[in-house]
Amino acid sequence: MSDNLRRYRAIRDALIQWYPGQPTGTVARHLTTLAALISGIGGSKSTQLPSIATKIPDGAQPESRVKRLTRWLDNERILEEVYFLPYVDILLAQLALETLVVVMDGSVVGRGCLALMLHVVYKGRALPLAWRVRQSPKGHCPEELHIAVVELMSTVLPERATVVFLGDGEFDGTALQATLSKVGWSYVCRTAMSTTATWEGETFRLDVLGACIQPGRLIELKEVSITRDAYGPVMVLCCWATGYQEPLYLVSNLATAEEACHWYQKRFRIETFFSDQKSRGFHIHKSHISDPQRLSRLLIAACLAYLWIVYLGSLCENEGWRARIHRRTRCDLSLFQLGLRTLEYFLNTELPIPVQFHVII
């Protein structure tokens, strides 16, 4: 049996096994094509349809395979809520045993489009949970889109899950902060030095705090109202870490500065999802697709492929296979790169290929 066929069958069986209920009819056919997309992306390390088609073992001509994939991407019934979020449910059920740290990020994908994505942090990796794609060659997404992604994800999270949201300066809008508080999430977001704050009757720009602080120190203000809308009360932090050129300004609904700093430090240690999806992985930025909806559907397959490869990396670590696959002592590979090597190991040794879309705790 060819490597392409083994990989495809393992993915198809896993998609059907972990889908809620027993998929039949149209859903089953869509899952079969989704399995072909995931297998082709993993095999070709590309999101260009002609490259993906070369790794699909269906016996048809390559042009016919491309047309089949194109029809799937064009189908308005292919929704993340139907073909991606059911697998996220399983992932979150595991990870929600501890505090969920979620990060919002955006990057250019395809041709002239921007993907806004929400991730959950796992062992320094950002695992995709939800996204929205809009036509925009660069820049920021509107706050309404930030809120839409958060509201979507809040309906999927397990009950009583503890969530901390981390965001950079794009994600400090007061409407987003209000939404995060409404859905019961804690948050720590970076904000601009030009942000206006009111504290104990005094109104000032946050860079006033920066002028009063030395490297290695922190200023904490509670019961603060921010922006001209006087949103609050929130906690504002001005912290200047040793070795950095300038202070950092944070806004949070957490109770203490220690908590806020503890969580936000994780923001700097996260290897972004987009670095693996681009130059080090599936090259999502070179898919040549310019339609936001088609790109959003392509991301269903690319994200499931990513979760699977990270699972293989975590399986390798957990089972102690790293010495066989990489080296016995130091490992300088990410979980994603280790997962790719683990897949090659299974293909080369003709062992059964494990496929899951969750991770190992």
Short mmCIF file of C-alpha atoms in Angstrom, two decimals:
data_model
loop_
_atom_site.label_atom_id
_atom_site.label_comp_id
_atom_site.label_asym_id
_atom_site.label_seq_id
_atom_site.Cartn_x
_atom_site.Cartn_y
_atom_site.Cartn_z
CA MET A 1 0.00 0.00 0.00
CA SER A 2 1.39 3.43 -0.94
CA ASP A 3 2.30 6.05 1.65
CA ASN A 4 -0.36 8.38 0.23
CA LEU A 5 -3.08 5.74 0.61
CA ARG A 6 -2.01 4.77 4.14
CA ARG A 7 -1.95 8.39 5.27
CA TYR A 8 -5.31 9.17 3.66
CA ARG A 9 -7.10 6.13 5.11
CA ALA A 10 -5.79 6.80 8.62
CA ILE A 11 -7.02 10.41 8.47
CA ARG A 12 -10.40 9.47 6.97
CA ASP A 13 -11.01 6.84 9.66
CA ALA A 14 -10.09 9.30 12.44
CA LEU A 15 -12.35 12.04 11.07
CA ILE A 16 -15.31 9.64 10.98
CA GLN A 17 -14.51 8.07 14.36
CA TRP A 18 -14.36 11.37 16.24
CA TYR A 19 -17.22 13.11 14.47
CA PRO A 20 -20.35 13.36 16.66
CA GLY A 21 -22.74 10.57 15.82
CA GLN A 22 -22.36 8.51 12.66
CA PRO A 23 -21.87 10.82 9.65
CA THR A 24 -23.88 9.79 6.61
CA GLY A 25 -24.85 11.19 3.22
CA THR A 26 -23.50 14.61 2.33
CA VAL A 27 -21.59 15.04 5.61
CA ALA A 28 -19.81 11.72 5.11
CA ARG A 29 -18.86 12.68 1.54
CA HIS A 30 -17.58 16.07 2.71
CA LEU A 31 -15.50 14.38 5.41
CA THR A 32 -13.98 12.10 2.77
CA THR A 33 -12.87 15.10 0.73
CA LEU A 34 -11.66 16.82 3.91
CA ALA A 35 -9.53 13.75 4.64
CA ALA A 36 -8.04 14.01 1.16
CA LEU A 37 -7.23 17.70 1.75
CA ILE A 38 -5.60 17.05 5.11
CA SER A 39 -3.60 14.13 3.73
CA GLY A 40 -2.50 16.14 0.71
CA ILE A 41 -1.46 19.12 2.84
CA GLY A 42 0.51 16.88 5.19
CA GLY A 43 2.11 14.98 2.32
CA SER A 44 2.99 17.93 0.12
CA LYS A 45 3.59 20.50 2.90
CA SER A 46 1.69 22.91 0.69
CA THR A 47 -1.76 24.48 0.47
CA GLN A 48 -1.69 24.93 -3.30
CA LEU A 49 -4.37 22.66 -4.77
CA PRO A 50 -2.20 21.20 -7.60
CA SER A 51 0.45 20.19 -5.05
CA ILE A 52 -2.15 18.73 -2.69
CA ALA A 53 -3.70 16.76 -5.56
CA THR A 54 -0.43 14.93 -6.25
CA LYS A 55 -0.69 13.32 -2.80
CA ILE A 56 -4.32 12.16 -3.06
CA PRO A 57 -4.62 8.44 -3.92
CA ASP A 58 -8.03 8.29 -5.65
CA GLY A 59 -6.93 7.01 -9.07
CA ALA A 60 -8.27 10.03 -10.94
CA GLN A 61 -6.23 12.37 -13.09
CA PRO A 62 -4.55 15.25 -11.17
CA GLU A 63 -6.81 17.80 -12.91
CA SER A 64 -9.89 15.90 -11.73
CA ARG A 65 -8.58 15.88 -8.17
CA VAL A 66 -8.02 19.64 -8.28
CA LYS A 67 -11.60 20.13 -9.51
CA ARG A 68 -12.90 17.97 -6.66
CA LEU A 69 -11.00 20.05 -4.08
CA THR A 70 -12.13 23.27 -5.75
CA ARG A 71 -15.79 22.23 -5.50
CA TRP A 72 -15.30 21.58 -1.77
CA LEU A 73 -13.75 25.02 -1.23
CA ASP A 74 -16.57 26.63 -3.23
CA ASN A 75 -19.34 24.88 -1.29
CA GLU A 76 -21.22 27.32 0.97
CA ARG A 77 -22.33 24.43 3.21
CA ILE A 78 -18.76 23.79 4.32
CA LEU A 79 -18.63 25.66 7.65
CA GLU A 80 -16.11 25.65 10.47
CA GLU A 81 -18.97 25.02 12.90
CA VAL A 82 -19.74 21.73 11.13
CA TYR A 83 -16.35 20.43 10.05
CA PHE A 84 -13.85 21.90 12.51
CA LEU A 85 -15.43 22.82 15.84
CA PRO A 86 -16.58 19.24 16.63
CA TYR A 87 -12.91 18.27 16.81
CA VAL A 88 -12.08 21.40 18.84
CA ASP A 89 -14.64 20.20 21.41
CA ILE A 90 -12.47 17.15 22.06
CA LEU A 91 -9.29 19.23 22.25
CA LEU A 92 -10.78 21.70 24.73
CA ALA A 93 -12.29 18.96 26.91
CA GLN A 94 -8.71 17.84 27.59
CA LEU A 95 -7.04 21.20 27.95
CA ALA A 96 -9.81 22.73 30.10
CA LEU A 97 -8.66 20.60 33.04
CA GLU A 98 -6.25 23.50 33.59
CA THR A 99 -6.54 27.23 32.90
CA LEU A 100 -7.00 27.84 29.18
CA VAL A 101 -4.69 30.55 27.87
CA VAL A 102 -6.05 31.88 24.58
CA VAL A 103 -4.30 34.29 22.23
CA MET A 104 -5.71 36.32 19.37
CA ASP A 105 -3.49 37.00 16.41
CA GLY A 106 -3.75 37.95 12.76
CA SER A 107 -1.69 37.42 9.64
CA VAL A 108 -1.85 37.66 5.86
CA VAL A 109 -3.02 34.45 4.19
CA GLY A 110 -3.59 33.59 0.56
CA ARG A 111 -3.58 36.49 -1.85
CA GLY A 112 -4.56 39.80 -0.25
CA CYS A 113 -6.49 38.37 2.72
CA LEU A 114 -6.10 38.62 6.47
CA ALA A 115 -6.98 35.83 8.91
CA LEU A 116 -7.95 36.74 12.47
CA MET A 117 -7.45 33.67 14.64
CA LEU A 118 -7.99 32.61 18.23
CA HIS A 119 -5.58 30.01 19.59
CA VAL A 120 -5.16 28.04 22.78
CA VAL A 121 -1.64 27.70 24.16
CA TYR A 122 -0.21 24.19 24.57
CA LYS A 123 3.45 23.63 25.45
CA GLY A 124 4.45 26.90 23.88
CA ARG A 125 2.47 26.29 20.68
CA ALA A 126 -0.62 28.18 19.55
CA LEU A 127 -3.29 25.66 18.55
CA PRO A 128 -6.09 27.06 16.35
CA LEU A 129 -9.62 27.27 17.73
CA ALA A 130 -11.57 29.68 15.52
CA TRP A 131 -11.00 32.27 12.81
CA ARG A 132 -12.48 34.79 10.46
CA VAL A 133 -10.96 35.80 7.11
CA ARG A 134 -11.44 39.17 5.45
CA GLN A 135 -10.11 40.78 2.29
CA SER A 136 -7.32 43.06 3.42
CA PRO A 137 -3.68 42.90 2.31
CA LYS A 138 -2.45 44.05 5.73
CA GLY A 139 -3.42 46.04 8.79
CA HIS A 140 -5.80 45.40 11.66
CA CYS A 141 -9.21 43.78 11.74
CA PRO A 142 -12.20 45.77 13.01
CA GLU A 143 -13.16 45.30 16.65
CA GLU A 144 -16.50 43.78 15.59
CA LEU A 145 -14.58 40.86 14.11
CA HIS A 146 -12.60 40.38 17.34
CA ILE A 147 -15.87 40.23 19.25
CA ALA A 148 -17.47 37.80 16.78
CA VAL A 149 -14.61 35.30 17.21
CA VAL A 150 -14.74 35.55 21.02
CA GLU A 151 -18.52 35.11 21.10
CA LEU A 152 -18.29 32.07 18.81
CA MET A 153 -15.64 30.45 20.99
CA SER A 154 -17.50 31.17 24.22
CA THR A 155 -20.31 28.89 23.03
CA VAL A 156 -17.88 26.00 22.47
CA LEU A 157 -15.86 26.05 25.69
CA PRO A 158 -16.63 23.46 28.36
CA GLU A 159 -18.73 24.67 31.27
CA ARG A 160 -16.79 26.15 34.17
CA ALA A 161 -13.61 26.43 32.07
CA THR A 162 -11.20 29.08 33.35
CA VAL A 163 -9.96 31.26 30.49
CA VAL A 164 -7.28 33.95 30.26
CA PHE A 165 -7.19 35.98 27.04
CA LEU A 166 -3.91 37.56 25.91
CA GLY A 167 -3.71 40.18 23.19
CA ASP A 168 -1.30 42.71 21.79
CA GLY A 169 -2.07 46.37 21.11
CA GLU A 170 -4.62 45.62 18.39
CA PHE A 171 -6.90 43.92 20.89
CA ASP A 172 -7.35 46.56 23.59
CA GLY A 173 -10.69 47.95 22.39
CA THR A 174 -13.15 48.69 25.18
CA ALA A 175 -16.02 46.87 23.42
CA LEU A 176 -13.83 43.74 23.22
CA GLN A 177 -12.89 44.11 26.89
CA ALA A 178 -16.56 44.37 27.80
CA THR A 179 -17.31 41.23 25.77
CA LEU A 180 -14.49 39.30 27.43
CA SER A 181 -15.81 40.24 30.87
CA LYS A 182 -19.37 39.38 29.82
CA VAL A 183 -18.42 35.84 28.77
CA GLY A 184 -16.47 35.37 31.99
CA TRP A 185 -12.92 35.46 30.65
CA SER A 186 -10.00 37.13 32.35
CA TYR A 187 -7.79 39.17 30.06
CA VAL A 188 -4.46 40.95 29.82
CA CYS A 189 -3.98 43.13 26.76
CA ARG A 190 -1.25 45.46 25.70
CA THR A 191 -2.34 49.04 25.11
CA ALA A 192 -0.77 52.18 23.66
CA MET A 193 1.18 54.77 25.61
CA SER A 194 -1.24 57.34 24.20
CA THR A 195 -4.24 55.72 25.90
CA THR A 196 -6.09 58.12 28.18
CA ALA A 197 -6.75 57.01 31.75
CA THR A 198 -8.62 58.49 34.69
CA TRP A 199 -7.56 57.51 38.21
CA GLU A 200 -8.60 59.14 41.48
CA GLY A 201 -10.02 62.11 39.60
CA GLU A 202 -6.92 62.74 37.50
CA THR A 203 -6.93 62.23 33.70
CA PHE A 204 -3.64 61.59 31.91
CA ARG A 205 -1.97 59.67 29.09
CA LEU A 206 -0.26 56.43 30.06
CA ASP A 207 3.13 57.67 28.87
CA VAL A 208 3.07 59.90 31.96
CA LEU A 209 3.55 56.70 33.95
CA GLY A 210 6.38 55.66 31.65
CA ALA A 211 8.22 58.88 32.43
CA CYS A 212 8.09 58.02 36.15
CA ILE A 213 9.46 54.50 36.00
CA GLN A 214 12.92 52.95 35.84
CA PRO A 215 13.94 49.64 34.21
CA GLY A 216 13.07 46.68 36.42
CA ARG A 217 10.12 48.43 38.07
CA LEU A 218 6.34 48.31 37.79
CA ILE A 219 3.48 50.74 38.44
CA GLU A 220 0.06 49.28 39.25
CA LEU A 221 -3.16 51.33 39.22
CA LYS A 222 -6.54 49.86 40.13
CA GLU A 223 -10.07 51.19 39.64
CA VAL A 224 -9.01 53.00 36.46
CA SER A 225 -11.28 54.25 33.66
CA ILE A 226 -9.68 54.27 30.22
CA THR A 227 -10.26 56.08 26.92
CA ARG A 228 -12.69 58.91 26.33
CA ASP A 229 -15.52 56.43 26.88
CA ALA A 230 -14.33 56.07 30.49
CA TYR A 231 -14.51 52.28 30.32
CA GLY A 232 -13.81 50.57 33.60
CA PRO A 233 -13.00 49.91 36.26
CA VAL A 234 -9.90 48.07 35.07
CA MET A 235 -6.34 47.60 36.25
CA VAL A 236 -3.57 49.42 34.37
CA LEU A 237 0.06 48.38 34.54
CA CYS A 238 3.19 50.14 33.41
CA CYS A 239 6.08 47.69 33.58
CA TRP A 240 9.62 48.12 32.33
CA ALA A 241 11.37 44.77 32.18
CA THR A 242 15.14 44.75 32.58
CA GLY A 243 16.89 44.62 29.23
CA TYR A 244 14.04 46.21 27.28
CA GLN A 245 14.22 49.60 25.58
CA GLU A 246 10.91 50.97 26.86
CA PRO A 247 8.09 50.21 29.27
CA LEU A 248 5.05 48.07 28.44
CA TYR A 249 1.50 49.23 29.11
CA LEU A 250 -1.13 46.62 29.99
CA VAL A 251 -4.84 46.70 30.78
CA SER A 252 -6.50 43.81 32.64
CA ASN A 253 -9.54 42.70 34.61
CA LEU A 254 -7.47 40.40 36.82
CA ALA A 255 -7.22 41.07 40.54
CA THR A 256 -3.46 41.59 40.93
CA ALA A 257 -0.45 42.79 38.99
CA GLU A 258 1.33 39.53 39.80
CA GLU A 259 -1.39 37.53 38.04
CA ALA A 260 -1.43 39.82 35.02
CA CYS A 261 2.35 39.75 34.58
CA HIS A 262 2.47 35.99 35.11
CA TRP A 263 0.04 35.36 32.28
CA TYR A 264 1.24 38.02 29.88
CA GLN A 265 4.80 36.73 30.05
CA LYS A 266 3.52 33.65 28.22
CA ARG A 267 2.66 35.88 25.26
CA PHE A 268 6.37 36.32 24.48
CA ARG A 269 7.17 32.61 24.60
CA ILE A 270 4.51 31.44 22.18
CA GLU A 271 5.64 30.12 18.82
CA THR A 272 2.96 31.45 16.54
CA PHE A 273 0.66 29.24 14.53
CA PHE A 274 1.38 31.30 11.44
CA SER A 275 5.12 30.57 11.46
CA ASP A 276 4.32 26.86 11.15
CA GLN A 277 1.58 27.44 8.60
CA LYS A 278 3.87 29.58 6.46
CA SER A 279 7.60 29.20 5.79
CA ARG A 280 8.20 26.30 8.22
CA GLY A 281 5.11 24.32 7.35
CA PHE A 282 2.21 24.38 4.91
CA HIS A 283 2.88 27.74 3.19
CA ILE A 284 -0.68 29.02 3.64
CA HIS A 285 0.44 32.44 2.40
CA LYS A 286 1.23 30.90 -1.01
CA SER A 287 -2.09 29.18 -1.61
CA HIS A 288 -2.92 31.71 -4.40
CA ILE A 289 -6.52 31.91 -3.14
CA SER A 290 -7.96 35.42 -2.86
CA ASP A 291 -11.57 34.75 -1.82
CA PRO A 292 -12.02 35.01 1.99
CA GLN A 293 -14.68 32.27 2.18
CA ARG A 294 -12.62 29.80 0.16
CA LEU A 295 -9.60 30.57 2.31
CA SER A 296 -11.67 30.04 5.44
CA ARG A 297 -12.63 26.58 4.20
CA LEU A 298 -9.03 25.80 3.29
CA LEU A 299 -8.09 26.71 6.86
CA ILE A 300 -10.39 23.94 8.12
CA ALA A 301 -8.11 21.37 6.49
CA ALA A 302 -4.87 23.23 7.24
CA CYS A 303 -5.77 23.62 10.93
CA LEU A 304 -6.80 19.98 11.34
CA ALA A 305 -3.55 18.97 9.64
CA TYR A 306 -1.68 21.20 12.08
CA LEU A 307 -3.43 19.70 15.12
CA TRP A 308 -2.64 16.21 13.86
CA ILE A 309 1.05 16.96 13.31
CA VAL A 310 1.38 18.59 16.77
CA TYR A 311 -0.33 15.50 18.22
CA LEU A 312 2.32 13.31 16.57
CA GLY A 313 5.04 15.51 18.09
CA SER A 314 3.50 15.24 21.57
CA LEU A 315 3.09 11.47 21.08
CA CYS A 316 6.76 11.19 20.17
CA GLU A 317 7.77 13.06 23.34
CA ASN A 318 5.37 11.13 25.56
CA GLU A 319 6.40 7.70 24.27
CA GLY A 320 10.13 8.44 24.36
CA TRP A 321 10.66 8.01 20.61
CA ARG A 322 12.71 11.17 20.15
CA ALA A 323 16.04 9.31 20.26
CA ARG A 324 14.94 7.19 17.30
CA ILE A 325 13.48 10.03 15.30
CA HIS A 326 15.77 12.98 16.05
CA ARG A 327 18.68 12.64 18.49
CA ARG A 328 19.33 11.16 21.92
CA THR A 329 20.34 14.31 23.77
CA ARG A 330 19.34 17.87 22.91
CA CYS A 331 16.22 18.44 20.80
CA ASP A 332 16.06 21.70 18.85
CA LEU A 333 12.83 20.86 17.00
CA SER A 334 9.42 22.32 17.78
CA LEU A 335 6.52 19.95 18.44
CA PHE A 336 5.33 20.66 14.92
CA GLN A 337 8.66 19.83 13.28
CA LEU A 338 9.05 16.78 15.53
CA GLY A 339 5.57 15.71 14.44
CA LEU A 340 6.53 15.94 10.77
CA ARG A 341 9.55 13.74 11.43
CA THR A 342 7.41 11.30 13.39
CA LEU A 343 5.05 10.99 10.42
CA GLU A 344 7.99 10.19 8.14
CA TYR A 345 9.13 7.57 10.66
CA PHE A 346 5.75 5.82 10.59
CA LEU A 347 5.64 5.92 6.80
CA ASN A 348 9.17 4.56 6.42
CA THR A 349 8.70 1.74 8.93
CA GLU A 350 5.23 0.79 7.60
CA LEU A 351 3.76 1.04 11.10
CA PRO A 352 0.08 2.02 11.54
CA ILE A 353 -0.21 5.82 11.40
CA PRO A 354 -1.83 7.28 14.53
CA VAL A 355 -4.24 10.16 13.83
CA GLN A 356 -5.88 12.33 16.47
CA PHE A 357 -6.90 15.97 16.48
CA HIS A 358 -6.19 16.58 20.13
CA VAL A 359 -2.99 16.51 22.17
CA ILE A 360 -1.47 14.50 24.98
CA ILE A 361 -1.70 16.06 28.43
#
